[in-house]
Amino acid sequence: MNTESETIIHVESLTVAYEDTVVIDNISFEVRKGEVFVILGGSGCGKSTLLKQMIGLYSPAAGRILIDGQDIVSAEGDERLRILRKIGVMYQSSALFGSMALFENVRLPLEEFTNLNSAAMDLIVLMKLKLVGLKGFENHMPSELSGGMQKRAAIARAMVLDPQILFLDEPSAGLDPITSAELDQLIISLAHNLKITFVIVTHELPSIYSIADRVIMLDKRVKKIVADGRPQDLRDKSDNQWVRQFFKREVTSNVS
Amino acid sequence: MIESRVTLNTEVSKDGVLTITISGRLDSTSTGNIWQGVIDALERASSKRVVVDTSEIDYCDGTGIGLLVEIQRRQKKTGSKLEISGLRDEYQKLLDFFDPLEFEESRPEKSRKTNLTEEVGRATFSVWDNIRSQVAFLGELVAALYLAARNPTVVRWKDAFLIAETAGVNAFPIVALISFLIGLIMAFQAAIPMKQFGAEIFVADLIALSTLRELGPLMTAIVMAGRTSSAFAAELGTMKVNEEVDALTTMGLDPVRFLVLTRVIATLFMMPLITIFANLFGILGGSVVLLSMGYPLNTYIDRIIQSADYVDLLGGLLKSLAFGLIVAGIGCSHGLRTRTGASAVGDSTTKAVVSGIIMIILTDGLFSVVYFYLGI
Ligand SMILES: Nc1ncnc2c1ncn2[C@@H]1O[C@H](COP(=O)(O)OP(=O)(O)O)[C@@H](O)[C@H]1O
Ligand SMILES: [Mg+2]
């Protein structure tokens, strides 16, 4: 693949703070196209915060975020909409619309942003639900689904418009190992076949080994990236003892 | 973003083979442009053999795959031959994931239509159900109140004080304003016809009796139903949705004692106090009219003391206690009966306010009848 060198997300000297509390202190990294990029770190260290920054929900205290070369924070109007069309997001809490059935939840972006006819939309929705293993639950309300099912439904909604980048906040939390492995397969298949870029927050070591092209690890105390690389390399070659141990599963207590 | 360009060519050869050539970017923005064209071509030609040439496709995403699945589905249904040629490996893999026949019928409907009789039956049953659970809840509440009276330490007084502040004290301004204006308007409307008979001083009697006996307690109760009952329903409803109520139950803490009792007690304490203020401001409102007609304040106060007595005041305050029980009880009961889902909280809040106001008016009527027979 010669696309490997193409950068799709630039994070430049990013500092994030809630009021006066700095959560992330001056970090920079790049995500390449078609890559499965994993963000790792103890609970409360700012993974979700970083993810929300990367999709332009808040403006950072300092630094820039470029998606496909465009600054997502300063973009407005149509330009912003064009950037947003390139990304799909699954929030940690799933954020399905509680008053709509699963089918309507997934169909909504299609209705708003495409010119497909109604039958075509129905087919696309059912295909996405099939991809995440939820076909047959079209008429369920979100509150009638288990937590893991809600997560998968949220993934289906995030990818219904086939965005170039998918942001997933803890997709496998609350999933059984089998479903979790199926989800990994889906991610690998979409990344390889459709060149979709994934930015994923996850803690599942097996899943990290099987899907991640690259991992960054945040640390709560220094508020910076303490490890960056392929998971196998971090396990074998990291100069940070704690990181090596984490990847060998010797220390798990610090991770939610 | 790259401009989404896709082109469609259809051609029927002499031996009846339909060739569909798709080229360019087949993605979520562009696929809609050719979808109907493809369907039309398939239906028009109704060929026994269809070839889809995809070798010119630069990029194809999930929506594009959707179009190919749709073509497969239609051809499988009519039993004609289909050949998709030149599809790149990676797209072929995704296409193979889907079995077109699985998407045969579009979305199965869950809610079948019900007929009128069934609808009426259901509605009646739900009204009955509502009344029954309301009564059951009232029973539970009275039991809890009895327990609290015997052993006051079971009440979480700190919570109760906080609730008394937010639900009670903070309601003073709105209640005062509304009562003042109603007293003023009523006095003004009554003064005009009464003046023709030179009886405008009796406006004071009218204001005193109607405010103390009816309007003070009633207006306070209605404002509290809109302000406090709804807040209770929303608060407890959100807790129910977030499984906080379940958490209390599994900790062995009774939600009625823990959440409802504090709210009911706080409201019961505040209700008569707010009503006294409502009475005061209603009478003040009336005084403005009489003062402006040239009567001194003393005369107004004298008339009021002559016309109304403590029985009127206490009768009204007793009513306000009953209203307080209704406001807090109905708010909490609807909150605790909230179903799951985001809209459920809104439903509970609406129901709490509506049934609260209805219950208040009904109870008010009941009190009027009882007071009449008691000669109060
Ligand atoms: N809306 C908020 N306001 C203030 N602080 C917040 C907010 N959201 C998160 N935080 C704080 O930021 C830190 C990182 O939170 P988060 O990004 O959710 O962590 P996680 O890595 O578990 O996803 C935590 O210390 C949290 O208390
Ligand atoms: Mg998080």
XYZ file of C-alpha atoms and ligand atoms in Angstrom:
660
model
C 0.000 0.000 0.000
C 1.512 3.282 -0.953
C -1.139 5.147 1.016
C 0.624 4.234 4.194
C 2.564 7.443 4.326
C -0.467 9.655 3.770
C -1.431 11.474 6.969
C -5.138 12.003 7.549
C -5.190 13.517 11.057
C -2.615 15.954 12.412
C -2.653 16.803 16.096
C -0.257 19.664 16.698
C 0.895 20.757 20.183
C -2.532 20.122 21.622
C -3.340 21.231 25.152
C -6.772 20.535 26.596
C -8.162 21.906 29.823
C -11.491 21.918 31.642
C -11.641 25.372 33.198
C -8.214 25.582 34.815
C -7.509 21.873 35.055
C -5.165 20.760 32.314
C -6.033 17.241 31.192
C -3.716 16.914 28.198
C -0.521 18.894 28.034
C 1.041 19.765 24.708
C 0.951 16.536 22.715
C 1.469 15.990 19.002
C 0.896 12.972 16.800
C -0.298 11.964 13.379
C -2.717 9.330 12.205
C -2.123 7.800 8.792
C -4.790 6.853 6.316
C -6.157 3.326 6.622
C -4.487 2.867 9.976
C -6.094 1.421 13.094
C -4.924 3.854 15.724
C -5.500 2.945 19.360
C -5.538 5.341 22.315
C -4.756 3.683 25.602
C -4.495 4.843 29.177
C -5.813 4.560 32.703
C -9.371 5.578 33.386
C -9.773 9.324 33.781
C -6.545 10.118 31.953
C -8.318 11.992 29.179
C -8.890 9.487 26.384
C -12.485 10.496 25.795
C -11.465 14.108 26.122
C -8.820 13.670 23.434
C -11.307 11.925 21.178
C -13.850 14.724 21.573
C -11.114 17.220 20.751
C -10.181 15.351 17.606
C -13.741 15.544 16.302
C -13.888 19.272 16.994
C -16.545 19.275 19.720
C -14.591 21.744 21.838
C -11.912 24.249 21.009
C -8.565 23.377 22.567
C -6.690 25.541 25.050
C -3.789 25.510 22.599
C -2.788 23.717 19.425
C -4.475 22.607 16.227
C -6.278 19.584 14.838
C -6.222 19.020 11.102
C -8.465 16.468 9.435
C -7.394 15.817 5.861
C -5.453 19.076 6.003
C -8.344 21.201 7.261
C -8.577 22.727 10.718
C -11.715 21.216 12.238
C -11.946 23.696 15.106
C -11.901 26.905 13.122
C -13.931 25.605 10.188
C -17.466 26.959 9.912
C -20.610 26.438 7.892
C -20.335 24.287 4.771
C -16.630 23.728 5.257
C -17.229 22.308 8.699
C -20.044 20.126 7.384
C -17.718 18.753 4.712
C -15.179 17.781 7.357
C -17.859 16.253 9.557
C -19.062 14.111 6.648
C -15.651 12.445 6.657
C -15.950 11.261 10.235
C -18.245 9.005 12.191
C -18.266 8.795 15.964
C -19.356 6.245 18.512
C -19.519 7.849 21.952
C -18.652 6.025 25.132
C -22.280 6.166 26.244
C -23.501 5.136 22.754
C -25.699 8.263 22.561
C -28.464 6.560 20.610
C -31.606 8.653 20.336
C -33.851 7.185 23.005
C -37.103 8.137 21.343
C -36.327 6.367 18.069
C -36.204 2.673 17.291
C -32.861 1.199 16.273
C -33.807 1.301 12.607
C -34.648 5.030 12.720
C -31.496 5.794 14.664
C -29.325 4.336 11.924
C -31.479 5.678 9.107
C -31.462 9.304 10.275
C -28.087 10.340 8.742
C -29.081 8.750 5.432
C -32.321 10.729 5.358
C -30.548 13.967 6.129
C -27.487 13.675 3.923
C -28.140 11.468 0.901
C -30.474 11.421 -2.054
C -31.124 7.685 -1.912
C -34.708 6.554 -2.316
C -36.561 5.127 0.632
C -36.152 1.443 -0.272
C -32.441 1.976 -0.879
C -32.063 3.578 2.539
C -33.854 0.647 4.159
C -31.473 -1.773 2.458
C -28.373 0.172 3.504
C -29.589 0.346 7.104
C -30.256 -3.389 7.202
C -26.811 -4.067 5.711
C -25.114 -1.978 8.376
C -27.095 -3.714 11.096
C -26.070 -7.027 9.565
C -22.422 -5.921 9.673
C -22.585 -5.289 13.409
C -24.695 -8.381 14.037
C -27.916 -6.633 14.956
C -30.151 -7.644 12.091
C -33.501 -8.641 13.557
C -33.474 -5.934 16.211
C -34.643 -3.131 13.888
C -37.759 -2.358 15.879
C -36.188 -2.349 19.315
C -35.908 0.886 21.203
C -32.385 1.640 22.493
C -33.561 1.090 26.065
C -34.584 -2.446 25.105
C -31.041 -3.370 24.070
C -28.174 -4.508 26.251
C -25.200 -2.207 26.709
C -23.069 -4.161 24.254
C -25.844 -4.125 21.672
C -26.236 -0.385 22.093
C -22.529 0.011 21.393
C -22.794 -1.988 18.205
C -25.889 -0.050 17.181
C -23.963 3.168 17.718
C -21.184 1.826 15.494
C -23.730 1.047 12.804
C -25.049 4.586 13.042
C -21.544 6.045 12.978
C -20.693 4.227 9.754
C -23.963 4.448 7.903
C -22.639 7.254 5.688
C -19.382 5.368 5.115
C -17.083 8.023 6.570
C -13.330 7.887 5.949
C -12.515 8.007 9.646
C -14.331 6.242 12.441
C -13.814 7.290 16.051
C -14.837 4.632 18.551
C -14.788 5.248 22.307
C -14.417 1.899 24.080
C -16.329 -0.168 21.525
C -15.637 -3.514 23.156
C -16.406 -2.534 26.749
C -19.297 -4.675 27.857
C -18.999 -7.120 24.984
C -18.447 -10.831 25.432
C -15.165 -12.175 24.008
C -16.850 -13.728 20.981
C -18.743 -10.610 19.950
C -15.653 -8.582 20.698
C -13.596 -10.773 18.351
C -16.262 -10.383 15.680
C -16.084 -6.638 16.091
C -12.305 -6.801 15.663
C -12.787 -8.743 12.442
C -15.213 -6.107 11.218
C -12.743 -3.330 12.000
C -9.892 -5.128 10.234
C -12.045 -5.878 7.227
C -13.274 -2.282 6.905
C -9.782 -0.889 7.372
C -8.281 -3.206 4.765
C -11.052 -3.345 2.220
C -12.445 0.176 2.381
C -9.324 1.971 3.690
C -11.300 3.379 6.587
C -9.141 4.936 9.283
C -9.981 3.979 12.842
C -9.223 5.921 16.008
C -10.181 3.651 18.872
C -10.105 3.963 22.632
C -9.856 0.490 24.086
C -8.295 -1.542 26.877
C -8.695 -5.027 25.498
C -5.172 -6.327 25.054
C -6.073 -9.241 22.762
C -8.035 -6.877 20.614
C -5.179 -4.357 20.565
C -2.752 -7.013 19.351
C -5.070 -8.154 16.604
C -6.250 -4.801 15.276
C -3.859 -2.012 16.163
C -1.340 -0.711 13.675
C -0.284 1.844 16.204
C -0.903 2.603 19.877
C -0.387 5.717 21.907
C -0.546 5.552 25.648
C -1.554 8.544 27.770
C -0.470 8.969 31.329
C -2.528 10.798 33.917
C 0.394 12.089 35.962
C 2.449 13.710 33.206
C -0.585 14.388 30.961
C 1.445 13.369 27.951
C 1.986 10.457 25.607
C 4.284 7.979 27.339
C 4.394 5.350 24.614
C 3.874 5.387 20.874
C 4.339 2.560 18.420
C 3.243 -0.900 17.289
C 1.922 -2.952 20.234
C 4.462 -5.734 19.679
C 7.305 -3.209 19.692
C 6.048 -1.562 22.856
C 5.889 -4.928 24.568
C 9.405 -5.908 23.565
C 11.322 -2.690 23.212
C 9.738 0.141 25.183
C 12.184 1.884 27.508
C 9.324 2.459 29.945
C 9.126 -0.473 32.331
C 5.465 0.173 33.169
C 4.489 0.181 29.498
C 6.313 -3.097 28.877
C 4.573 -4.646 31.825
C 1.187 -3.452 30.708
C 1.622 -5.070 27.339
C 2.760 -8.272 28.958
C -0.341 -8.140 31.142
C 1.700 -7.990 34.309
C 0.211 -4.751 35.492
C -3.468 -4.316 35.062
C -4.463 -2.528 38.200
C -4.010 0.951 36.793
C -6.327 0.405 33.874
C -10.062 0.492 33.897
C -13.577 16.154 -0.393
C -13.120 14.693 -3.821
C -16.071 15.597 -6.022
C -18.162 12.459 -6.181
C -18.517 11.529 -9.834
C -20.240 8.397 -10.986
C -21.564 7.484 -14.389
C -23.986 4.815 -15.475
C -24.280 3.189 -18.907
C -26.862 0.589 -19.798
C -27.047 -1.331 -23.001
C -29.152 -4.246 -24.243
C -27.470 -6.380 -26.879
C -29.344 -8.147 -29.705
C -29.359 -11.459 -27.869
C -31.031 -9.810 -24.898
C -28.104 -9.380 -22.532
C -28.298 -6.231 -20.392
C -24.938 -4.688 -19.655
C -24.726 -2.148 -16.865
C -21.457 -0.243 -16.724
C -20.724 1.757 -13.602
C -17.656 3.924 -13.414
C -16.156 6.499 -11.091
C -16.654 6.913 -7.363
C -19.528 4.906 -5.952
C -19.938 6.356 -2.468
C -22.633 7.573 -0.114
C -22.965 10.945 -1.836
C -23.017 9.694 -5.422
C -24.757 6.338 -5.297
C -28.160 7.959 -4.901
C -27.707 9.606 -8.306
C -27.677 6.334 -10.214
C -29.627 4.001 -7.911
C -33.001 4.590 -9.532
C -31.406 4.466 -12.982
C -30.075 0.989 -12.327
C -33.423 -0.242 -10.990
C -35.253 1.216 -14.000
C -32.825 -0.444 -16.399
C -33.285 -3.805 -14.702
C -37.067 -3.501 -14.789
C -37.271 -2.196 -18.329
C -35.036 -4.783 -19.903
C -36.166 -7.726 -17.771
C -33.361 -9.662 -19.403
C -32.605 -13.246 -18.654
C -28.934 -12.316 -18.433
C -27.402 -9.236 -16.818
C -23.761 -8.243 -16.771
C -22.600 -5.535 -14.376
C -19.258 -4.160 -15.419
C -17.516 -2.659 -12.412
C -13.977 -2.567 -13.690
C -14.135 1.213 -14.066
C -15.039 1.855 -10.431
C -12.280 3.834 -8.715
C -13.743 3.697 -5.264
C -16.692 1.933 -3.735
C -17.926 2.186 -0.162
C -20.643 0.476 1.854
C -23.407 2.335 0.069
C -21.976 1.267 -3.292
C -21.907 -2.319 -2.088
C -25.538 -1.748 -1.155
C -26.376 -1.034 -4.777
C -24.685 -4.246 -5.882
C -26.584 -6.203 -3.220
C -29.818 -4.671 -4.493
C -29.008 -5.781 -8.053
C -28.229 -9.294 -6.827
C -31.416 -9.391 -4.813
C -33.613 -8.429 -7.764
C -31.938 -10.883 -10.105
C -32.187 -13.743 -7.610
C -35.866 -13.009 -7.180
C -36.626 -13.087 -10.892
C -34.317 -16.049 -11.329
C -32.240 -14.504 -14.075
C -28.500 -14.820 -14.490
C -26.215 -12.161 -13.113
C -22.546 -11.606 -13.582
C -20.648 -8.896 -11.737
C -17.385 -8.527 -13.554
C -14.211 -6.677 -12.774
C -14.966 -5.993 -9.117
C -11.812 -5.472 -7.120
C -10.909 -8.120 -4.601
C -11.420 -5.998 -1.513
C -14.913 -4.962 -2.588
C -15.787 -8.504 -3.608
C -14.996 -9.651 -0.067
C -17.422 -7.159 1.420
C -20.060 -8.023 -1.142
C -19.681 -11.714 -0.293
C -20.413 -10.943 3.330
C -24.032 -10.207 2.479
C -26.543 -12.785 1.417
C -28.906 -10.838 -0.856
C -31.864 -13.060 -0.048
C -31.573 -12.079 3.577
C -32.769 -8.617 2.632
C -35.743 -9.973 0.708
C -38.540 -8.044 2.336
C -37.743 -4.659 3.704
C -38.147 -3.891 7.371
C -40.723 -6.046 9.143
C -43.302 -3.948 10.966
C -43.760 -4.530 14.643
C -46.773 -2.524 15.615
C -49.802 -3.919 13.882
C -52.805 -1.690 13.534
C -55.358 -2.088 16.285
C -59.046 -1.487 15.838
C -61.144 1.057 17.693
C -62.739 -1.354 20.170
C -59.377 -2.722 21.179
C -58.007 0.800 21.475
C -60.859 1.892 23.762
C -60.453 -1.246 25.841
C -56.758 -0.651 26.250
C -57.257 2.996 27.179
C -59.898 2.111 29.770
C -57.688 -0.562 31.209
C -54.763 1.826 31.468
C -56.897 4.434 33.257
C -58.029 1.755 35.696
C -54.461 0.571 36.093
C -53.343 4.120 36.751
C -55.953 4.645 39.485
C -55.076 1.325 41.103
C -51.355 2.009 41.256
C -52.039 5.544 42.466
C -54.076 4.167 45.353
C -51.471 1.516 46.121
C -48.804 4.176 46.166
C -50.891 6.348 48.461
C -51.170 3.404 50.830
C -47.418 2.894 50.831
C -46.922 6.595 51.397
C -49.321 6.755 54.340
C -47.609 3.722 55.870
C -44.248 5.457 55.500
C -45.628 8.680 56.987
C -47.042 6.731 59.940
C -43.653 5.102 60.437
C -41.984 8.514 60.277
C -44.391 9.959 62.824
C -43.593 7.151 65.256
C -39.888 7.239 64.625
C -38.717 10.564 63.174
C -35.129 9.361 62.779
C -36.027 7.352 59.666
C -36.532 10.619 57.808
C -33.449 12.107 56.173
C -34.034 15.580 57.526
C -31.057 17.155 55.801
C -32.459 16.176 52.420
C -35.894 17.340 53.504
C -34.583 20.796 54.395
C -32.823 21.111 51.059
C -35.980 20.122 49.233
C -38.038 22.516 51.350
C -35.763 25.261 50.138
C -35.736 24.479 46.418
C -39.349 23.366 46.172
C -40.815 25.695 48.775
C -38.868 28.831 49.574
C -37.885 29.420 45.984
C -41.546 29.284 44.964
C -42.444 32.325 47.104
C -41.835 35.010 44.444
C -43.975 33.407 41.741
C -46.790 32.570 44.177
C -46.702 36.079 45.643
C -46.808 37.710 42.229
C -49.691 35.602 40.946
C -51.749 36.047 44.128
C -51.187 39.804 44.166
C -52.293 40.149 40.557
C -55.333 37.930 41.002
C -56.402 39.901 44.088
C -55.957 43.126 42.176
C -57.822 41.979 39.071
C -60.685 40.479 41.048
C -61.135 43.600 43.146
C -61.054 45.766 40.063
C -63.629 43.677 38.171
C -65.929 43.530 41.175
C -65.601 47.204 42.083
C -67.050 48.469 38.788
C -70.562 46.887 39.054
C -70.658 47.259 42.839
C -69.974 50.929 42.590
C -73.317 51.397 40.765
C -75.021 50.343 43.983
C -72.601 52.296 46.126
C -71.445 49.004 47.589
C -67.824 49.104 46.577
C -66.629 48.738 50.160
C -67.958 45.162 50.092
C -65.196 44.369 47.652
C -63.148 43.880 50.797
C -65.506 41.104 51.972
C -65.332 39.468 48.568
C -61.548 39.532 48.456
C -61.120 38.317 52.006
C -63.495 35.365 51.763
C -62.579 34.202 48.295
C -58.857 34.503 48.905
C -58.731 32.814 52.278
C -61.181 30.035 51.454
C -60.498 29.347 47.795
C -58.030 31.263 45.718
C -55.074 31.349 48.087
C -54.823 27.594 48.598
C -55.926 26.739 45.053
C -53.563 29.057 43.180
C -50.674 27.980 45.392
C -51.466 24.326 44.724
C -51.676 24.824 40.969
C -48.410 26.741 40.844
C -46.789 24.037 42.958
C -48.153 21.321 40.673
C -46.533 23.024 37.715
C -43.322 23.852 39.501
C -42.676 21.191 42.101
C -44.661 18.145 41.075
C -43.033 18.217 37.659
C -39.592 18.655 39.197
C -40.122 15.639 41.469
C -41.362 13.514 38.581
C -38.396 14.491 36.403
C -35.864 13.970 39.191
C -37.116 10.550 40.238
C -37.795 9.619 36.613
C -34.193 10.320 35.652
C -33.013 8.316 38.632
C -35.255 5.467 37.554
C -33.940 5.558 33.994
C -30.341 5.590 35.217
C -31.042 2.567 37.410
C -30.308 4.660 40.521
C -33.621 3.596 42.025
C -32.696 -0.044 41.412
C -29.355 0.611 43.082
C -31.148 1.952 46.172
C -33.398 -1.087 46.272
C -30.514 -3.535 46.065
C -28.717 -1.664 48.837
C -31.746 -2.445 50.917
C -32.919 1.164 50.981
C -36.609 1.627 50.359
C -37.039 4.239 47.602
C -40.288 5.419 49.167
C -38.602 6.192 52.462
C -35.401 7.441 50.907
C -36.738 9.602 48.088
C -40.459 10.083 48.487
C -40.847 10.623 52.210
C -38.398 13.530 52.299
C -40.165 15.221 49.415
C -43.639 14.718 50.826
C -42.697 15.957 54.275
C -40.892 18.988 52.879
C -43.890 19.861 50.724
C -46.348 19.325 53.582
C -44.398 21.766 55.709
C -44.030 24.388 53.029
C -47.512 24.298 51.553
C -49.404 26.073 54.401
C -46.619 28.638 54.737
C -46.706 29.510 51.066
C -50.488 29.618 51.204
C -50.374 32.169 54.033
C -48.171 34.333 51.858
C -50.502 33.858 48.909
C -53.408 35.019 51.112
C -51.512 38.057 52.259
C -50.523 39.108 48.765
C -54.013 38.492 47.404
C -55.465 40.808 50.039
C -52.744 43.373 49.342
C -53.687 43.263 45.666
C -57.293 44.036 46.567
C -56.247 46.912 48.784
C -54.641 48.702 45.858
C -58.024 49.024 44.153
C -59.866 50.291 47.212
C -57.079 52.733 48.075
C -57.230 54.114 44.566
C -60.990 54.640 45.031
C -60.274 56.845 48.018
C -60.923 54.509 50.953
C -58.305 54.610 53.723
C -56.371 51.435 54.471
C -57.925 51.231 57.959
C -61.425 50.886 56.573
C -60.298 48.068 54.276
C -58.614 46.181 57.120
C -61.635 46.650 59.387
C -63.973 45.213 56.749
C -61.708 42.229 56.267
C -61.515 41.473 59.965
C -65.309 41.742 60.233
C -66.078 39.555 57.269
C -63.546 36.757 57.645
C -62.555 34.836 60.733
C -60.022 32.235 61.750
C -62.243 29.410 60.580
C -61.954 30.656 57.004
C -58.199 30.917 57.278
C -57.719 27.534 58.941
C -60.170 25.853 56.570
C -58.059 27.083 53.676
C -54.816 25.983 55.303
C -56.190 22.504 55.990
C -57.034 22.258 52.313
C -53.526 23.335 51.419
C -52.149 20.413 53.425
C -54.211 18.016 51.340
C -53.035 19.755 48.176
C -49.437 19.413 49.343
C -49.886 15.680 49.741
C -51.298 15.500 46.215
C -48.568 17.636 44.661
C -45.667 15.717 46.186
C -47.284 12.289 46.125
C -48.390 12.389 42.504
C -45.097 13.862 41.334
C -43.100 11.159 43.088
C -45.396 8.333 42.099
C -45.196 9.202 38.416
C -41.456 9.633 38.752
C -41.047 6.163 40.211
C -43.270 4.622 37.564
C -41.173 6.033 34.726
C -40.435 3.488 32.042
C -37.080 3.306 30.322
C -35.915 5.667 27.613
C -35.358 9.382 27.285
C -38.916 10.341 26.359
C -40.228 8.416 29.362
C -39.113 11.172 31.733
C -41.027 13.742 29.704
C -44.103 11.507 29.771
C -43.957 11.156 33.541
C -43.560 14.882 34.045
C -46.541 15.659 31.840
C -48.687 13.041 33.552
C -47.672 14.313 36.984
C -48.732 17.878 36.229
C -51.960 16.963 34.454
C -53.201 14.417 36.967
C -51.950 16.614 39.807
C -54.084 19.554 38.685
C -57.126 17.338 38.121
C -56.758 15.797 41.563
C -56.374 19.238 43.140
C -59.596 20.519 41.589
C -61.509 17.354 42.530
C -60.267 17.538 46.110
C -61.175 21.207 46.248
C -64.720 20.327 45.224
C -64.866 17.646 47.888
C -63.740 20.097 50.545
C -66.395 22.628 49.455
C -69.140 20.041 49.922
C -67.826 18.920 53.300
C -67.381 22.492 54.543
C -70.902 23.304 53.369
C -72.438 20.491 55.432
C -70.262 21.356 58.398
C -71.528 24.920 58.071
C -68.047 26.377 57.787
N -17.131 17.979 31.369
C -16.060 17.922 32.194
N -15.772 18.944 33.035
C -14.697 18.904 33.851
N -13.833 17.889 33.891
C -14.034 16.839 33.084
C -15.167 16.792 32.186
N -15.122 15.631 31.491
C -14.029 14.978 31.950
N -13.373 15.692 32.896
C -12.146 15.311 33.589
O -11.145 15.076 32.630
C -10.416 13.925 32.928
C -10.429 12.964 31.763
O -11.722 12.473 31.548
P -12.046 11.470 30.371
O -11.499 12.014 29.117
O -13.494 11.180 30.390
O -11.232 10.170 30.830
P -11.136 8.737 30.154
O -9.711 8.577 29.818
O -11.564 7.755 31.208
O -12.043 8.701 28.971
C -10.999 13.345 34.210
O -10.154 13.709 35.254
C -12.328 14.012 34.355
O -12.606 14.251 35.694
Mg -13.720 7.676 28.512
